[in-house]
Amino acid sequence: AGEWLAAFSDARLDALIEEAMAHNPDLQVAAARVEVASEYVELAGSTLYPQVNALARGGGQMGGDASGLQGYGLFADWELDIWGRVRSARAANTAGYEATVADTEYARQSVAALVAKSYFLAVEAGLQQRLAEDMVAAGEQLVVLSEQREKIGRGDGYDAALARANAETLRDSVVQLSLAREQSLRALETLIGRYPSATVDIASELAKWPGPVPAGLPSELLERRPDVIAADRRIANAFLRTEEAKAARLPTIKLTGSVTD
């Protein structure tokens, strides 16, 4: 909401998040759960209407029945939802469906945020790696200078050893930052459903700061958080299931009818 991605003005990031929305396995599972919940709502609502069944019978040798009997029948029954059991069941399934939809939206927002976070971590690690490589080059120059000072008697072995130790520490930093960048890229591949292709294209510089966070009341944030909405719908589902269970203890009244020939 609010097109927060556009604030970074990074086409690569936009493309990666679009790919994640289309191919992330967790989002595909969440979408399937929404479809299942929707079908449960339809199923619960169908019991509010009369149920009609048709049966037919044809006898004869071709049909594998030598009795010669033929006939048909229409049977209908309708539960009078006097106590509200069926209505409570439908409302409970609707609340469950709404919770599942909110969970899916929360998953989408979480995946988008994780893609952006992994993307910026990878860019940051690359920048730090380049800085560390420059520091390694400077450290190697200090090693050369310290060894030359030792040769001409202006330094000692301690200074040269310390310079070499510092240079090795800087080389280790380069390796660690390279590993951090690779881990961020692997996380990106997993989120967008491309692992382990190792073909993610990222920027070489961080995006410009998008500006200050807009002011607002914390309650406004809570009202639009999908996970909070999902929790609210689950509470409603629990109360409605209780009402359904209470109504199920009362007698069930049905109207039935049939036509046969």
Short mmCIF file of C-alpha atoms in Angstrom, two decimals:
data_model
loop_
_atom_site.label_atom_id
_atom_site.label_comp_id
_atom_site.label_asym_id
_atom_site.label_seq_id
_atom_site.Cartn_x
_atom_site.Cartn_y
_atom_site.Cartn_z
CA ALA A 1 0.00 0.00 0.00
CA GLY A 2 1.21 3.48 -0.76
CA GLU A 3 3.64 2.25 -3.43
CA TRP A 4 6.52 2.32 -0.96
CA LEU A 5 8.76 0.51 -3.45
CA ALA A 6 8.54 3.39 -5.91
CA ALA A 7 10.22 5.64 -3.34
CA PHE A 8 13.52 3.82 -3.95
CA SER A 9 13.42 4.39 -7.72
CA ASP A 10 15.18 1.07 -8.38
CA ALA A 11 13.86 -0.86 -11.37
CA ARG A 12 15.90 -3.95 -10.44
CA LEU A 13 14.27 -4.13 -7.01
CA ASP A 14 10.80 -3.65 -8.50
CA ALA A 15 11.39 -6.49 -10.95
CA LEU A 16 12.65 -8.85 -8.23
CA ILE A 17 9.61 -8.22 -6.02
CA GLU A 18 7.25 -8.78 -8.94
CA GLU A 19 9.02 -12.07 -9.63
CA ALA A 20 8.72 -13.06 -5.98
CA MET A 21 4.97 -12.32 -6.04
CA ALA A 22 4.61 -14.64 -9.04
CA HIS A 23 6.97 -17.50 -8.16
CA ASN A 24 7.54 -17.61 -4.39
CA PRO A 25 6.48 -21.12 -3.23
CA ASP A 26 5.10 -19.90 0.11
CA LEU A 27 2.81 -17.42 -1.65
CA GLN A 28 1.60 -20.14 -4.01
CA VAL A 29 0.68 -22.27 -0.97
CA ALA A 30 -1.07 -19.29 0.64
CA ALA A 31 -3.07 -18.65 -2.53
CA ALA A 32 -4.18 -22.30 -2.59
CA ARG A 33 -5.34 -21.98 1.03
CA VAL A 34 -7.48 -19.00 0.06
CA GLU A 35 -9.15 -21.09 -2.63
CA VAL A 36 -9.81 -23.90 -0.14
CA ALA A 37 -11.29 -21.47 2.41
CA SER A 38 -13.49 -19.96 -0.31
CA GLU A 39 -14.86 -23.39 -1.19
CA TYR A 40 -15.67 -24.06 2.48
CA VAL A 41 -17.70 -20.84 2.54
CA GLU A 42 -19.64 -21.99 -0.53
CA LEU A 43 -20.17 -25.40 1.03
CA ALA A 44 -21.46 -23.96 4.30
CA GLY A 45 -23.78 -21.56 2.49
CA SER A 46 -25.27 -24.28 0.30
CA THR A 47 -26.87 -25.97 3.33
CA LEU A 48 -29.20 -22.97 3.72
CA TYR A 49 -31.06 -24.09 0.60
CA PRO A 50 -33.06 -27.26 -0.12
CA GLN A 51 -31.03 -30.31 -1.05
CA VAL A 52 -32.41 -32.22 -4.04
CA ASN A 53 -31.35 -35.72 -5.12
CA ALA A 54 -32.47 -37.60 -8.21
CA LEU A 55 -32.35 -41.37 -8.65
CA ALA A 56 -33.22 -43.43 -11.72
CA ARG A 57 -33.26 -47.15 -12.44
CA GLY A 58 -33.48 -49.01 -15.71
CA GLY A 59 -33.68 -52.79 -15.90
CA GLY A 60 -32.81 -55.04 -18.81
CA GLN A 61 -30.16 -57.43 -20.01
CA MET A 62 -28.07 -54.66 -21.61
CA GLY A 63 -27.87 -52.88 -18.30
CA GLY A 64 -26.81 -55.95 -16.41
CA ASP A 65 -30.10 -56.10 -14.55
CA ALA A 66 -32.59 -58.77 -15.65
CA SER A 67 -35.32 -57.63 -13.29
CA GLY A 68 -36.96 -55.40 -15.90
CA LEU A 69 -37.74 -52.77 -13.27
CA GLN A 70 -37.64 -49.14 -14.30
CA GLY A 71 -38.32 -45.99 -12.35
CA TYR A 72 -37.13 -42.70 -11.03
CA GLY A 73 -37.36 -40.63 -7.89
CA LEU A 74 -36.83 -37.06 -6.73
CA PHE A 75 -36.02 -36.53 -3.08
CA ALA A 76 -35.73 -33.14 -1.40
CA ASP A 77 -35.04 -32.07 2.15
CA TRP A 78 -34.55 -28.68 3.73
CA GLU A 79 -33.28 -28.00 7.22
CA LEU A 80 -35.18 -25.18 8.86
CA ASP A 81 -32.38 -23.22 10.46
CA ILE A 82 -34.50 -22.15 13.41
CA TRP A 83 -31.65 -22.06 15.94
CA GLY A 84 -29.10 -20.47 13.58
CA ARG A 85 -26.70 -23.42 13.43
CA VAL A 86 -26.26 -23.29 9.66
CA ARG A 87 -25.99 -19.49 9.64
CA SER A 88 -23.35 -19.63 12.37
CA ALA A 89 -21.42 -22.24 10.39
CA ARG A 90 -21.49 -20.08 7.27
CA ALA A 91 -20.45 -16.97 9.21
CA ALA A 92 -17.64 -18.94 10.89
CA ASN A 93 -16.35 -20.16 7.53
CA THR A 94 -16.58 -16.61 6.17
CA ALA A 95 -14.50 -15.34 9.10
CA GLY A 96 -12.01 -18.13 8.50
CA TYR A 97 -11.83 -17.20 4.83
CA GLU A 98 -11.21 -13.54 5.71
CA ALA A 99 -8.44 -14.61 8.12
CA THR A 100 -6.83 -16.69 5.38
CA VAL A 101 -7.01 -13.78 2.94
CA ALA A 102 -5.37 -11.51 5.53
CA ASP A 103 -2.68 -14.15 6.16
CA THR A 104 -1.97 -14.24 2.43
CA GLU A 105 -1.68 -10.46 2.25
CA TYR A 106 0.63 -10.52 5.28
CA ALA A 107 2.76 -13.15 3.55
CA ARG A 108 2.91 -11.01 0.40
CA GLN A 109 4.00 -7.94 2.35
CA SER A 110 6.53 -9.97 4.34
CA VAL A 111 8.04 -11.49 1.20
CA ALA A 112 8.25 -8.06 -0.44
CA ALA A 113 9.97 -6.64 2.64
CA LEU A 114 12.39 -9.58 2.84
CA VAL A 115 13.27 -9.20 -0.85
CA ALA A 116 13.98 -5.49 -0.33
CA LYS A 117 16.00 -6.19 2.83
CA SER A 118 18.08 -8.94 1.21
CA TYR A 119 18.59 -6.76 -1.86
CA PHE A 120 19.91 -3.80 0.14
CA LEU A 121 22.05 -6.07 2.33
CA ALA A 122 23.66 -7.51 -0.78
CA VAL A 123 24.33 -4.04 -2.21
CA GLU A 124 25.69 -2.85 1.13
CA ALA A 125 27.96 -5.88 1.49
CA GLY A 126 29.31 -5.24 -2.01
CA LEU A 127 30.11 -1.63 -1.14
CA GLN A 128 31.80 -2.66 2.10
CA GLN A 129 33.74 -5.36 0.26
CA ARG A 130 35.13 -2.80 -2.17
CA LEU A 131 36.13 -0.54 0.71
CA ALA A 132 37.78 -3.47 2.47
CA GLU A 133 39.71 -4.34 -0.71
CA ASP A 134 41.01 -0.75 -0.84
CA MET A 135 42.04 -1.07 2.80
CA VAL A 136 43.84 -4.34 1.99
CA ALA A 137 45.80 -2.53 -0.72
CA ALA A 138 46.71 0.22 1.76
CA GLY A 139 47.66 -2.40 4.36
CA GLU A 140 49.97 -4.14 1.90
CA GLN A 141 51.70 -0.82 1.25
CA LEU A 142 52.17 -0.39 4.99
CA VAL A 143 53.74 -3.85 5.14
CA VAL A 144 56.22 -2.87 2.42
CA LEU A 145 57.04 0.41 4.19
CA SER A 146 57.51 -1.26 7.57
CA GLU A 147 59.83 -3.90 6.05
CA GLN A 148 61.85 -1.17 4.31
CA ARG A 149 62.11 0.78 7.59
CA GLU A 150 63.36 -2.37 9.27
CA LYS A 151 66.03 -2.86 6.59
CA ILE A 152 67.42 0.66 6.98
CA GLY A 153 67.28 0.52 10.74
CA ARG A 154 64.42 2.95 11.26
CA GLY A 155 62.05 0.25 12.49
CA ASP A 156 62.04 -3.16 14.08
CA GLY A 157 60.56 -6.58 13.47
CA TYR A 158 57.60 -5.87 15.74
CA ASP A 159 56.30 -3.06 13.50
CA ALA A 160 56.65 -5.23 10.40
CA ALA A 161 54.87 -8.17 12.06
CA LEU A 162 52.09 -5.91 13.27
CA ALA A 163 51.61 -4.51 9.75
CA ARG A 164 51.43 -8.01 8.29
CA ALA A 165 48.91 -9.06 10.95
CA ASN A 166 46.73 -6.03 10.19
CA ALA A 167 46.88 -6.81 6.47
CA GLU A 168 45.74 -10.39 7.09
CA THR A 169 42.88 -9.12 9.26
CA LEU A 170 41.76 -6.89 6.41
CA ARG A 171 41.92 -9.81 3.97
CA ASP A 172 39.73 -11.80 6.33
CA SER A 173 37.23 -8.91 6.33
CA VAL A 174 37.10 -9.07 2.53
CA VAL A 175 36.31 -12.79 2.69
CA GLN A 176 33.62 -12.28 5.35
CA LEU A 177 31.95 -9.48 3.39
CA SER A 178 32.06 -11.53 0.21
CA LEU A 179 30.35 -14.38 2.09
CA ALA A 180 27.70 -11.98 3.44
CA ARG A 181 26.99 -10.73 -0.07
CA GLU A 182 26.68 -14.27 -1.41
CA GLN A 183 24.33 -15.24 1.44
CA SER A 184 22.11 -12.23 0.72
CA LEU A 185 22.00 -13.18 -2.96
CA ARG A 186 21.12 -16.77 -2.10
CA ALA A 187 18.31 -15.47 0.13
CA LEU A 188 17.05 -13.39 -2.79
CA GLU A 189 17.11 -16.44 -5.07
CA THR A 190 15.10 -18.43 -2.55
CA LEU A 191 12.51 -15.68 -2.11
CA ILE A 192 11.93 -15.20 -5.84
CA GLY A 193 11.92 -18.94 -6.57
CA ARG A 194 15.16 -18.91 -8.55
CA TYR A 195 17.51 -20.82 -6.22
CA PRO A 196 20.22 -22.00 -6.93
CA SER A 197 20.69 -20.31 -10.31
CA ALA A 198 22.93 -17.51 -8.91
CA THR A 199 21.83 -15.05 -11.58
CA VAL A 200 20.37 -12.19 -9.52
CA ASP A 201 21.17 -8.76 -10.91
CA ILE A 202 21.56 -6.05 -8.26
CA ALA A 203 22.64 -2.42 -8.24
CA SER A 204 26.20 -1.39 -7.42
CA GLU A 205 25.13 1.55 -5.25
CA LEU A 206 22.50 2.04 -2.59
CA ALA A 207 19.32 3.86 -3.57
CA LYS A 208 18.78 7.40 -2.42
CA TRP A 209 17.06 7.81 0.90
CA PRO A 210 13.34 7.99 0.14
CA GLY A 211 12.60 10.66 2.74
CA PRO A 212 11.23 10.79 6.26
CA VAL A 213 8.65 8.30 7.47
CA PRO A 214 5.22 9.97 7.39
CA ALA A 215 3.74 10.80 10.76
CA GLY A 216 0.73 8.87 11.99
CA LEU A 217 -0.86 7.35 15.04
CA PRO A 218 0.32 3.84 16.03
CA SER A 219 -3.33 2.75 16.10
CA GLU A 220 -3.62 3.51 12.39
CA LEU A 221 -0.75 1.10 11.72
CA LEU A 222 -2.41 -1.64 13.78
CA GLU A 223 -5.70 -1.21 11.96
CA ARG A 224 -4.16 -2.00 8.58
CA ARG A 225 -1.71 -4.72 9.60
CA PRO A 226 -2.89 -7.96 7.92
CA ASP A 227 -1.69 -10.17 10.78
CA VAL A 228 -3.78 -8.17 13.28
CA ILE A 229 -6.79 -8.38 10.96
CA ALA A 230 -6.26 -12.15 10.63
CA ALA A 231 -6.13 -12.55 14.42
CA ASP A 232 -9.39 -10.59 14.76
CA ARG A 233 -11.10 -12.82 12.19
CA ARG A 234 -9.88 -15.96 13.96
CA ILE A 235 -11.40 -14.74 17.21
CA ALA A 236 -14.69 -14.15 15.38
CA ASN A 237 -14.43 -17.65 13.90
CA ALA A 238 -13.97 -19.15 17.37
CA PHE A 239 -17.03 -17.37 18.78
CA LEU A 240 -19.17 -18.38 15.81
CA ARG A 241 -18.06 -22.01 16.11
CA THR A 242 -19.20 -21.85 19.74
CA GLU A 243 -22.61 -20.59 18.63
CA GLU A 244 -22.77 -23.37 16.04
CA ALA A 245 -21.96 -25.99 18.68
CA LYS A 246 -24.64 -24.63 21.03
CA ALA A 247 -27.26 -24.73 18.27
CA ALA A 248 -26.24 -28.27 17.33
CA ARG A 249 -27.43 -29.46 20.76
CA LEU A 250 -31.01 -28.48 19.89
CA PRO A 251 -33.40 -30.57 17.76
CA THR A 252 -32.98 -30.43 14.00
CA ILE A 253 -36.16 -29.75 12.04
CA LYS A 254 -36.28 -30.69 8.34
CA LEU A 255 -38.87 -30.58 5.64
CA THR A 256 -38.71 -33.57 3.31
CA GLY A 257 -40.52 -34.50 0.13
CA SER A 258 -40.23 -37.02 -2.65
CA VAL A 259 -41.74 -37.96 -6.00
CA THR A 260 -41.32 -41.47 -7.35
CA ASP A 261 -42.53 -43.51 -10.26
#
